mmCIF file with all atom_site columns, C-alpha atoms in Angstrom:
data_model
loop_
_atom_site.group_PDB
_atom_site.id
_atom_site.type_symbol
_atom_site.label_atom_id
_atom_site.label_alt_id
_atom_site.label_comp_id
_atom_site.label_asym_id
_atom_site.label_entity_id
_atom_site.label_seq_id
_atom_site.pdbx_PDB_ins_code
_atom_site.Cartn_x
_atom_site.Cartn_y
_atom_site.Cartn_z
_atom_site.occupancy
_atom_site.B_iso_or_equiv
_atom_site.pdbx_formal_charge
_atom_site.auth_seq_id
_atom_site.auth_comp_id
_atom_site.auth_asym_id
_atom_site.auth_atom_id
_atom_site.pdbx_PDB_model_num
ATOM 1   C CA . MET A 1 1   ? -11.549 32.336 14.571 1.00 48.00 ? 1   MET A CA 1
ATOM 2   C CA . SER A 1 2   ? -8.809  30.461 16.387 1.00 72.00 ? 2   SER A CA 1
ATOM 3   C CA . ALA A 1 3   ? -11.252 29.172 18.984 1.00 81.00 ? 3   ALA A CA 1
ATOM 4   C CA . THR A 1 4   ? -14.984 28.627 18.614 1.00 87.00 ? 4   THR A CA 1
ATOM 5   C CA . PRO A 1 5   ? -17.458 30.624 20.718 1.00 89.00 ? 5   PRO A CA 1
ATOM 6   C CA . THR A 1 6   ? -18.163 27.392 22.616 1.00 91.00 ? 6   THR A CA 1
ATOM 7   C CA . GLU A 1 7   ? -14.480 26.925 23.478 1.00 92.00 ? 7   GLU A CA 1
ATOM 8   C CA . LEU A 1 8   ? -14.243 30.558 24.564 1.00 92.00 ? 8   LEU A CA 1
ATOM 9   C CA . THR A 1 9   ? -17.278 30.137 26.825 1.00 94.00 ? 9   THR A CA 1
ATOM 10  C CA . LEU A 1 10  ? -15.783 26.987 28.385 1.00 94.00 ? 10  LEU A CA 1
ATOM 11  C CA . ARG A 1 11  ? -12.606 28.920 29.238 1.00 93.00 ? 11  ARG A CA 1
ATOM 12  C CA . GLN A 1 12  ? -14.577 31.881 30.594 1.00 94.00 ? 12  GLN A CA 1
ATOM 13  C CA . LEU A 1 13  ? -16.782 29.760 32.857 1.00 96.00 ? 13  LEU A CA 1
ATOM 14  C CA . ARG A 1 14  ? -13.795 27.864 34.245 1.00 96.00 ? 14  ARG A CA 1
ATOM 15  C CA . ALA A 1 15  ? -12.011 31.164 34.887 1.00 94.00 ? 15  ALA A CA 1
ATOM 16  C CA . ASP A 1 16  ? -15.165 32.383 36.658 1.00 94.00 ? 16  ASP A CA 1
ATOM 17  C CA . GLY A 1 17  ? -14.915 29.454 39.082 1.00 95.00 ? 17  GLY A CA 1
ATOM 18  C CA . TRP A 1 18  ? -17.505 27.011 37.799 1.00 96.00 ? 18  TRP A CA 1
ATOM 19  C CA . PRO A 1 19  ? -16.202 23.572 38.877 1.00 94.00 ? 19  PRO A CA 1
ATOM 20  C CA . LEU A 1 20  ? -18.202 21.491 36.359 1.00 95.00 ? 20  LEU A CA 1
ATOM 21  C CA . VAL A 1 21  ? -18.449 22.778 32.802 1.00 96.00 ? 21  VAL A CA 1
ATOM 22  C CA . GLN A 1 22  ? -19.524 20.623 29.871 1.00 95.00 ? 22  GLN A CA 1
ATOM 23  C CA . VAL A 1 23  ? -20.430 21.050 26.204 1.00 95.00 ? 23  VAL A CA 1
ATOM 24  C CA . VAL A 1 24  ? -23.927 19.602 25.796 1.00 94.00 ? 24  VAL A CA 1
ATOM 25  C CA . GLU A 1 25  ? -24.615 20.272 22.122 1.00 89.00 ? 25  GLU A CA 1
ATOM 26  C CA . VAL A 1 26  ? -23.973 17.294 19.866 1.00 88.00 ? 26  VAL A CA 1
ATOM 27  C CA . TRP A 1 27  ? -23.412 16.711 16.177 1.00 88.00 ? 27  TRP A CA 1
ATOM 28  C CA . ASN A 1 28  ? -26.196 14.665 14.589 1.00 86.00 ? 28  ASN A CA 1
ATOM 29  C CA . PRO A 1 29  ? -24.537 13.031 11.560 1.00 90.00 ? 29  PRO A CA 1
ATOM 30  C CA . HIS A 1 30  ? -27.838 11.795 10.119 1.00 90.00 ? 30  HIS A CA 1
ATOM 31  C CA . ALA A 1 31  ? -29.437 15.236 10.057 1.00 88.00 ? 31  ALA A CA 1
ATOM 32  C CA . ARG A 1 32  ? -26.056 16.962 9.575  1.00 90.00 ? 32  ARG A CA 1
ATOM 33  C CA . ILE A 1 33  ? -26.811 19.564 12.219 1.00 87.00 ? 33  ILE A CA 1
ATOM 34  C CA . ARG A 1 34  ? -25.712 20.469 15.724 1.00 87.00 ? 34  ARG A CA 1
ATOM 35  C CA . GLN A 1 35  ? -28.398 19.846 18.311 1.00 88.00 ? 35  GLN A CA 1
ATOM 36  C CA . ASP A 1 36  ? -28.475 21.817 21.547 1.00 88.00 ? 36  ASP A CA 1
ATOM 37  C CA . LEU A 1 37  ? -29.553 20.303 24.858 1.00 87.00 ? 37  LEU A CA 1
ATOM 38  C CA . PHE A 1 38  ? -33.296 20.974 25.198 1.00 92.00 ? 38  PHE A CA 1
ATOM 39  C CA . GLY A 1 39  ? -33.059 22.911 21.941 1.00 89.00 ? 39  GLY A CA 1
ATOM 40  C CA . LEU A 1 40  ? -31.223 25.861 23.487 1.00 92.00 ? 40  LEU A CA 1
ATOM 41  C CA . VAL A 1 41  ? -28.187 24.939 25.626 1.00 95.00 ? 41  VAL A CA 1
ATOM 42  C CA . ASP A 1 42  ? -24.628 24.697 24.245 1.00 95.00 ? 42  ASP A CA 1
ATOM 43  C CA . VAL A 1 43  ? -22.744 24.629 27.556 1.00 96.00 ? 43  VAL A CA 1
ATOM 44  C CA . LEU A 1 44  ? -23.920 23.563 31.009 1.00 97.00 ? 44  LEU A CA 1
ATOM 45  C CA . ALA A 1 45  ? -22.136 24.584 34.210 1.00 97.00 ? 45  ALA A CA 1
ATOM 46  C CA . VAL A 1 46  ? -22.893 23.294 37.694 1.00 96.00 ? 46  VAL A CA 1
ATOM 47  C CA . GLY A 1 47  ? -21.485 24.487 40.990 1.00 95.00 ? 47  GLY A CA 1
ATOM 48  C CA . PRO A 1 48  ? -22.313 26.020 44.359 1.00 93.00 ? 48  PRO A CA 1
ATOM 49  C CA . GLN A 1 49  ? -23.667 28.978 42.370 1.00 91.00 ? 49  GLN A CA 1
ATOM 50  C CA . GLY A 1 50  ? -26.376 26.732 40.911 1.00 94.00 ? 50  GLY A CA 1
ATOM 51  C CA . THR A 1 51  ? -26.920 25.524 37.369 1.00 96.00 ? 51  THR A CA 1
ATOM 52  C CA . LEU A 1 52  ? -26.011 27.721 34.420 1.00 97.00 ? 52  LEU A CA 1
ATOM 53  C CA . ALA A 1 53  ? -27.119 27.064 30.848 1.00 97.00 ? 53  ALA A CA 1
ATOM 54  C CA . VAL A 1 54  ? -25.331 29.022 28.126 1.00 97.00 ? 54  VAL A CA 1
ATOM 55  C CA . GLN A 1 55  ? -26.169 29.541 24.461 1.00 96.00 ? 55  GLN A CA 1
ATOM 56  C CA . THR A 1 56  ? -22.970 30.796 22.854 1.00 94.00 ? 56  THR A CA 1
ATOM 57  C CA . THR A 1 57  ? -22.586 32.681 19.591 1.00 92.00 ? 57  THR A CA 1
ATOM 58  C CA . SER A 1 58  ? -20.979 35.653 17.912 1.00 90.00 ? 58  SER A CA 1
ATOM 59  C CA . ARG A 1 59  ? -21.977 39.078 19.214 1.00 93.00 ? 59  ARG A CA 1
ATOM 60  C CA . ALA A 1 60  ? -23.806 39.790 15.953 1.00 93.00 ? 60  ALA A CA 1
ATOM 61  C CA . ASN A 1 61  ? -26.126 36.798 16.499 1.00 93.00 ? 61  ASN A CA 1
ATOM 62  C CA . VAL A 1 62  ? -27.077 37.406 20.139 1.00 95.00 ? 62  VAL A CA 1
ATOM 63  C CA . SER A 1 63  ? -30.532 38.817 19.328 1.00 95.00 ? 63  SER A CA 1
ATOM 64  C CA . ALA A 1 64  ? -31.370 35.792 17.168 1.00 95.00 ? 64  ALA A CA 1
ATOM 65  C CA . ARG A 1 65  ? -30.386 33.434 20.001 1.00 95.00 ? 65  ARG A CA 1
ATOM 66  C CA . VAL A 1 66  ? -32.455 35.404 22.527 1.00 96.00 ? 66  VAL A CA 1
ATOM 67  C CA . ARG A 1 67  ? -35.472 35.024 20.205 1.00 95.00 ? 67  ARG A CA 1
ATOM 68  C CA . LYS A 1 68  ? -34.719 31.306 19.766 1.00 93.00 ? 68  LYS A CA 1
ATOM 69  C CA . ILE A 1 69  ? -34.791 30.836 23.540 1.00 95.00 ? 69  ILE A CA 1
ATOM 70  C CA . ALA A 1 70  ? -37.956 32.916 23.962 1.00 94.00 ? 70  ALA A CA 1
ATOM 71  C CA . ASP A 1 71  ? -39.693 30.750 21.343 1.00 94.00 ? 71  ASP A CA 1
ATOM 72  C CA . SER A 1 72  ? -38.472 27.462 22.826 1.00 94.00 ? 72  SER A CA 1
ATOM 73  C CA . PRO A 1 73  ? -41.105 25.147 24.343 1.00 95.00 ? 73  PRO A CA 1
ATOM 74  C CA . THR A 1 74  ? -38.521 24.018 26.940 1.00 95.00 ? 74  THR A CA 1
ATOM 75  C CA . ILE A 1 75  ? -37.548 27.389 28.445 1.00 96.00 ? 75  ILE A CA 1
ATOM 76  C CA . ALA A 1 76  ? -40.456 27.470 30.905 1.00 96.00 ? 76  ALA A CA 1
ATOM 77  C CA . ALA A 1 77  ? -39.395 24.186 32.536 1.00 96.00 ? 77  ALA A CA 1
ATOM 78  C CA . ILE A 1 78  ? -35.758 25.321 32.654 1.00 96.00 ? 78  ILE A CA 1
ATOM 79  C CA . ARG A 1 79  ? -36.756 28.569 34.348 1.00 96.00 ? 79  ARG A CA 1
ATOM 80  C CA . GLU A 1 80  ? -39.042 26.701 36.757 1.00 96.00 ? 80  GLU A CA 1
ATOM 81  C CA . ALA A 1 81  ? -36.076 24.501 37.719 1.00 96.00 ? 81  ALA A CA 1
ATOM 82  C CA . GLY A 1 82  ? -34.234 27.661 38.754 1.00 95.00 ? 82  GLY A CA 1
ATOM 83  C CA . TRP A 1 83  ? -31.470 27.527 36.157 1.00 96.00 ? 83  TRP A CA 1
ATOM 84  C CA . THR A 1 84  ? -29.738 30.696 35.068 1.00 96.00 ? 84  THR A CA 1
ATOM 85  C CA . VAL A 1 85  ? -29.807 30.997 31.273 1.00 97.00 ? 85  VAL A CA 1
ATOM 86  C CA . LEU A 1 86  ? -27.317 33.256 29.494 1.00 97.00 ? 86  LEU A CA 1
ATOM 87  C CA . VAL A 1 87  ? -26.448 34.073 25.913 1.00 97.00 ? 87  VAL A CA 1
ATOM 88  C CA . HIS A 1 88  ? -22.727 34.753 25.395 1.00 96.00 ? 88  HIS A CA 1
ATOM 89  C CA . GLY A 1 89  ? -21.858 36.917 22.380 1.00 95.00 ? 89  GLY A CA 1
ATOM 90  C CA . TRP A 1 90  ? -18.183 36.872 21.383 1.00 94.00 ? 90  TRP A CA 1
ATOM 91  C CA . HIS A 1 91  ? -16.361 39.295 19.090 1.00 92.00 ? 91  HIS A CA 1
ATOM 92  C CA . GLN A 1 92  ? -12.852 40.204 18.091 1.00 87.00 ? 92  GLN A CA 1
ATOM 93  C CA . PRO A 1 93  ? -12.045 43.925 18.174 1.00 85.00 ? 93  PRO A CA 1
ATOM 94  C CA . LYS A 1 94  ? -10.294 45.299 15.103 1.00 84.00 ? 94  LYS A CA 1
ATOM 95  C CA . GLY A 1 95  ? -6.556  45.565 15.114 1.00 76.00 ? 95  GLY A CA 1
ATOM 96  C CA . PRO A 1 96  ? -3.571  43.268 14.883 1.00 76.00 ? 96  PRO A CA 1
ATOM 97  C CA . GLY A 1 97  ? -3.100  40.741 17.626 1.00 72.00 ? 97  GLY A CA 1
ATOM 98  C CA . THR A 1 98  ? -6.445  41.390 19.304 1.00 77.00 ? 98  THR A CA 1
ATOM 99  C CA . ARG A 1 99  ? -8.066  38.621 21.287 1.00 85.00 ? 99  ARG A CA 1
ATOM 100 C CA . TRP A 1 100 ? -11.671 37.512 21.304 1.00 88.00 ? 100 TRP A CA 1
ATOM 101 C CA . VAL A 1 101 ? -13.710 39.157 24.057 1.00 89.00 ? 101 VAL A CA 1
ATOM 102 C CA . LEU A 1 102 ? -17.078 38.437 25.588 1.00 92.00 ? 102 LEU A CA 1
ATOM 103 C CA . GLY A 1 103 ? -18.764 41.455 24.081 1.00 88.00 ? 103 GLY A CA 1
ATOM 104 C CA . ARG A 1 104 ? -22.333 40.839 25.196 1.00 94.00 ? 104 ARG A CA 1
ATOM 105 C CA . VAL A 1 105 ? -24.016 38.718 27.864 1.00 94.00 ? 105 VAL A CA 1
ATOM 106 C CA . VAL A 1 106 ? -27.816 38.550 28.022 1.00 96.00 ? 106 VAL A CA 1
ATOM 107 C CA . ASP A 1 107 ? -29.594 36.906 30.941 1.00 96.00 ? 107 ASP A CA 1
ATOM 108 C CA . VAL A 1 108 ? -32.785 35.257 29.663 1.00 96.00 ? 108 VAL A CA 1
ATOM 109 C CA . SER A 1 109 ? -33.564 33.340 32.862 1.00 92.00 ? 109 SER A CA 1
#
């Protein structure tokens, strides 16, 4: 993959007009894992549209991320705060020179 799903989501949100877009997952060198904000957010966007939290992945892993969010102890507070929560699933269609596309978006707000 030339760009990570997170980078693709950043580009997509900016193209969609979100004025503030930020990666909020961090690398924890001691545990050697990536840690998402509140255990489920990779990218946070803020604008006149509200607050958008995105978990980004490959299209094949969307269902696993939806389950992860459903099982999260923090999702209730995020929903109560009125945030929109999406899972972005990226894939690259077969064929030479094809670009990555946002193949699946699931709203789990």
